[in-house]
GROMACS .gro file of C-alpha atoms in nm:
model
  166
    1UNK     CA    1 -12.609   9.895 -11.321
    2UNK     CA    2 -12.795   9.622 -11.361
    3UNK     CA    3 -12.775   9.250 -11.570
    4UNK     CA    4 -13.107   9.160 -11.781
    5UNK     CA    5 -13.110   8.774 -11.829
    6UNK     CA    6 -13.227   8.679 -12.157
    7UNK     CA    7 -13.502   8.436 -12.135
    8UNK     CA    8 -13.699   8.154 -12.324
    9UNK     CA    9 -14.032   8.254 -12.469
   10UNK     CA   10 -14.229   8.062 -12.227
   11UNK     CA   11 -14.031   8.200 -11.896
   12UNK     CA   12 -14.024   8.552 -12.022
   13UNK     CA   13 -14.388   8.544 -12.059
   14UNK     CA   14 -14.472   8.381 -11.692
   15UNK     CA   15 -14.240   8.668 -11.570
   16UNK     CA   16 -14.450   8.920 -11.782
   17UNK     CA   17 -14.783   8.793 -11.653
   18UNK     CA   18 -14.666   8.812 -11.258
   19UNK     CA   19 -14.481   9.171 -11.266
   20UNK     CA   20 -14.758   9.323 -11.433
   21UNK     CA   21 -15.016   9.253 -11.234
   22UNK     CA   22 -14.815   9.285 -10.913
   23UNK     CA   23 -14.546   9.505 -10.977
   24UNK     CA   24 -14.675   9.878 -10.997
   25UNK     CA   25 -14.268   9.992 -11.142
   26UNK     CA   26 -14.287   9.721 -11.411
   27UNK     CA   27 -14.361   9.936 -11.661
   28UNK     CA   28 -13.966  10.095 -11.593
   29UNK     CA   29 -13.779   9.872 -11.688
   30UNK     CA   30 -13.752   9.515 -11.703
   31UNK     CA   31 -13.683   9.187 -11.571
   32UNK     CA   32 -13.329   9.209 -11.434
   33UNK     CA   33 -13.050   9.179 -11.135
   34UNK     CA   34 -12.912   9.490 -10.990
   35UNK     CA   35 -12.540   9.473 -10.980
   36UNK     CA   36 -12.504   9.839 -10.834
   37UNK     CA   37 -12.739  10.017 -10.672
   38UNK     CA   38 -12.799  10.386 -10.734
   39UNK     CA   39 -12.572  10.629 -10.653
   40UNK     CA   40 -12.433  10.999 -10.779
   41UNK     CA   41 -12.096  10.995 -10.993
   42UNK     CA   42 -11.865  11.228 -10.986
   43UNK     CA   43 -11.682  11.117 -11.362
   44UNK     CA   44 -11.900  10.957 -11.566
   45UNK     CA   45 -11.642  10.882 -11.822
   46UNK     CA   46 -11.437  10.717 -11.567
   47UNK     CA   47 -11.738  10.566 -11.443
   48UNK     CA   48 -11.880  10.423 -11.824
   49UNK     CA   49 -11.539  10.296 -11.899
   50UNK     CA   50 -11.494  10.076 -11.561
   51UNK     CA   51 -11.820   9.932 -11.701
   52UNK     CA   52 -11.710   9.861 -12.015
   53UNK     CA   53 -11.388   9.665 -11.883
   54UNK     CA   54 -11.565   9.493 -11.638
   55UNK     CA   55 -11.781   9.338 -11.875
   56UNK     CA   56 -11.507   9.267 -12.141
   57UNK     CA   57 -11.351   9.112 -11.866
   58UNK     CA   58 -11.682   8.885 -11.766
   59UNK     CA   59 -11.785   8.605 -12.031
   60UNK     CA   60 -12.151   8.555 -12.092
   61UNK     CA   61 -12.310   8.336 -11.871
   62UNK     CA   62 -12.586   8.120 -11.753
   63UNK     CA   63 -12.827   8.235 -11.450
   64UNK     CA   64 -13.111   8.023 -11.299
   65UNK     CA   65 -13.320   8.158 -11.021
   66UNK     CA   66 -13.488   7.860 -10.839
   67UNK     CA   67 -13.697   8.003 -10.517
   68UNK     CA   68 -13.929   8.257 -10.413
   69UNK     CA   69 -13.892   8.454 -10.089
   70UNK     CA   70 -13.964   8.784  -9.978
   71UNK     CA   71 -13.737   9.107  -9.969
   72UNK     CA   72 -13.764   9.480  -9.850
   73UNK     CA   73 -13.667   9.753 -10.079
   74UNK     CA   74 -13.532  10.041  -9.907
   75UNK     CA   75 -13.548  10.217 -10.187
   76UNK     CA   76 -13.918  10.217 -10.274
   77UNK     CA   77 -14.081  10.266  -9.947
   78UNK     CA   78 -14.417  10.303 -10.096
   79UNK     CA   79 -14.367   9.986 -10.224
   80UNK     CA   80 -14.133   9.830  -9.938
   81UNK     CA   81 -14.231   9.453  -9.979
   82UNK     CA   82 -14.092   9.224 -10.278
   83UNK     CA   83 -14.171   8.873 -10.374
   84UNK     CA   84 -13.829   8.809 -10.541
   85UNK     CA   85 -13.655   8.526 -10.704
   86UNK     CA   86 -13.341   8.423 -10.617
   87UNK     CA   87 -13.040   8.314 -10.805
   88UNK     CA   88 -12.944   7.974 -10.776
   89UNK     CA   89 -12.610   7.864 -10.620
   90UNK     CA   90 -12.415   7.855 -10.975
   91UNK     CA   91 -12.541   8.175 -11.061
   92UNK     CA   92 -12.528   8.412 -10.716
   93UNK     CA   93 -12.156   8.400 -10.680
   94UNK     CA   94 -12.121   8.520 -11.075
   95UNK     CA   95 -12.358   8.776 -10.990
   96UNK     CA   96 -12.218   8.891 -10.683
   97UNK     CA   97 -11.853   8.880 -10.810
   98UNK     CA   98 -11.958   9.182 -11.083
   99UNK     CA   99 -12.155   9.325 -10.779
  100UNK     CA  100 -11.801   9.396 -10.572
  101UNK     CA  101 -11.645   9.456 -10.946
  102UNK     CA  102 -11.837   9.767 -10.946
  103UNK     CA  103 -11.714   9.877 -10.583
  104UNK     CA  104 -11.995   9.737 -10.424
  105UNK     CA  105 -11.941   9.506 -10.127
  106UNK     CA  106 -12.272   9.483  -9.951
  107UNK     CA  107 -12.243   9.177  -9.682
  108UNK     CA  108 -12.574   9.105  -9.735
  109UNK     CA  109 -12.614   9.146 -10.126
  110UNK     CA  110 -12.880   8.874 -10.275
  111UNK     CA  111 -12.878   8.859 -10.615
  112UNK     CA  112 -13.266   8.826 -10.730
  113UNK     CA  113 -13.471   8.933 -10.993
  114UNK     CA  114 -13.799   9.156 -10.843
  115UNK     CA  115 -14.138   8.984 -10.940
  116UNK     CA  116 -14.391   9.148 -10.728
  117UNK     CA  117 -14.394   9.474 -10.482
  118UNK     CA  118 -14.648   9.586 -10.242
  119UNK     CA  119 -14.720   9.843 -10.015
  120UNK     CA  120 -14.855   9.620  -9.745
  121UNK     CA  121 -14.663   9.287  -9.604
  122UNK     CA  122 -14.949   9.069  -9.613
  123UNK     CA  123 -15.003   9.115  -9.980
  124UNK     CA  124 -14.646   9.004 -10.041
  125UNK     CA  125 -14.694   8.716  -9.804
  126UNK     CA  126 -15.080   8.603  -9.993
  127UNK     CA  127 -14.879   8.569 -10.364
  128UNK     CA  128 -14.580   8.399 -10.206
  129UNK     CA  129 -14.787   8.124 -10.100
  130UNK     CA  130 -15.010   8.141 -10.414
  131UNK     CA  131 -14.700   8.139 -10.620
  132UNK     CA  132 -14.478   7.900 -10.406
  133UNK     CA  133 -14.724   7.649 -10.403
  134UNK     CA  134 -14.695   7.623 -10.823
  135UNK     CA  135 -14.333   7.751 -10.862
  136UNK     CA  136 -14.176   7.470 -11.078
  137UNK     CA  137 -13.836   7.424 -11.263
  138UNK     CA  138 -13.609   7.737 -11.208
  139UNK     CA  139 -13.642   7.990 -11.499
  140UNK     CA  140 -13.274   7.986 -11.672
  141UNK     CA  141 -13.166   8.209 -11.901
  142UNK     CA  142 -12.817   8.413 -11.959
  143UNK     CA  143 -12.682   8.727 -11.919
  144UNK     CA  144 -12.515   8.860 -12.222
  145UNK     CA  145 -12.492   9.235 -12.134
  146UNK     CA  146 -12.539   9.471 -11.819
  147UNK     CA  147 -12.717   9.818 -11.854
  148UNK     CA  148 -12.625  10.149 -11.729
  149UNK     CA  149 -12.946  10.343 -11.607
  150UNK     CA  150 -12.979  10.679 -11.504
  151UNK     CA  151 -13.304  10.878 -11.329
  152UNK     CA  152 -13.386  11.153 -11.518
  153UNK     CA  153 -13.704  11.372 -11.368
  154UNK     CA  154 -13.824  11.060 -11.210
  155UNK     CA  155 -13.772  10.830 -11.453
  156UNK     CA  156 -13.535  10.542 -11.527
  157UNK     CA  157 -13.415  10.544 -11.872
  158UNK     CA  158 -13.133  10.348 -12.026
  159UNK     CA  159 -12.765  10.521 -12.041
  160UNK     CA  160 -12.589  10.243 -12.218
  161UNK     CA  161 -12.528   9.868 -12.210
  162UNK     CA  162 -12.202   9.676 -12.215
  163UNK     CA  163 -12.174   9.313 -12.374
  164UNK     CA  164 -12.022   9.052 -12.220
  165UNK     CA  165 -11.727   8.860 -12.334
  166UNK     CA  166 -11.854   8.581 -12.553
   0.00000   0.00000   0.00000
């Protein structure tokens, strides 16, 4: 499950420019937050339709994401090293409230939007200083809907999406 902040023109773009020429998965799906992290389901009907009333039950919000760090993905150990933006301190605990909504409750759960991945730290480490050094305003958009997505033969296709509460 994941939230996709929508984005102004010039933001979206900077975004497009960075995970595409450092991000070998962007092509998978796009900018967004992971709210749940994958996992088999026994009921998917059960499943969809606790999705669907946790996001009637979230309005629409703002997000902002306002510094660059570095993260590992345990999921992606071919590409274990992110350059990540965070979400800014109005926007993480809105994020990480629909994060434990969906029976997650990960101590350490960052919410962040995935820029850049590498296979090697020091790559990760070169653009984070390239990209620190430049990284201006935070990039604010809003989330208006969260996605269901499911791996099918290796890839990640969309299973449905849920609008927020306007």
């Amino acid at each position: 499950m994941i939230a996709i902040p929508d984005f102004d023109a010039a933001a979206a773009a900077w975004l497009a420019a960075i995970r595409a020429a450092h991000d070998p998965l962007q092509d998978r799906v796009g900018p967004h937050v992971t709210l749940a992290f994958p996992r088999a389901i026994a009921d998917q009907a059960a499943f969809a339709a606790e999705l669907a009333a946790a996001a009637a039950a979230t309005p629409a919000f703002a997000a902002a994401f306002d510094r660059l760090e570095r993260m590992a993905d345990p999921f992606q150990p071919k590409y274990a090293h992110l350059n990540v933006l965070l979400a800014d301190a109005a926007s993480a605990p809105q994020f990480a409230a629909l994060h434990r909504r969906l029976g997650h409750a990960l101590a350490d759960y960052r919410p962040h939007l995935t820029v850049a991945r590498f296979g090697a730290v020091y790559c990760a480490k070169a653009l984070q200083r390239q990209i620190g050094a430049s990284f201006g305003p935070p990039l604010s958009g809003r989330v208006t809907a969260l996605e269901l997505l499911r791996l099918e033969h290796g890839a990640i296709r969309p299973a449905a999406k849920f609008e927020l509460a306007a």
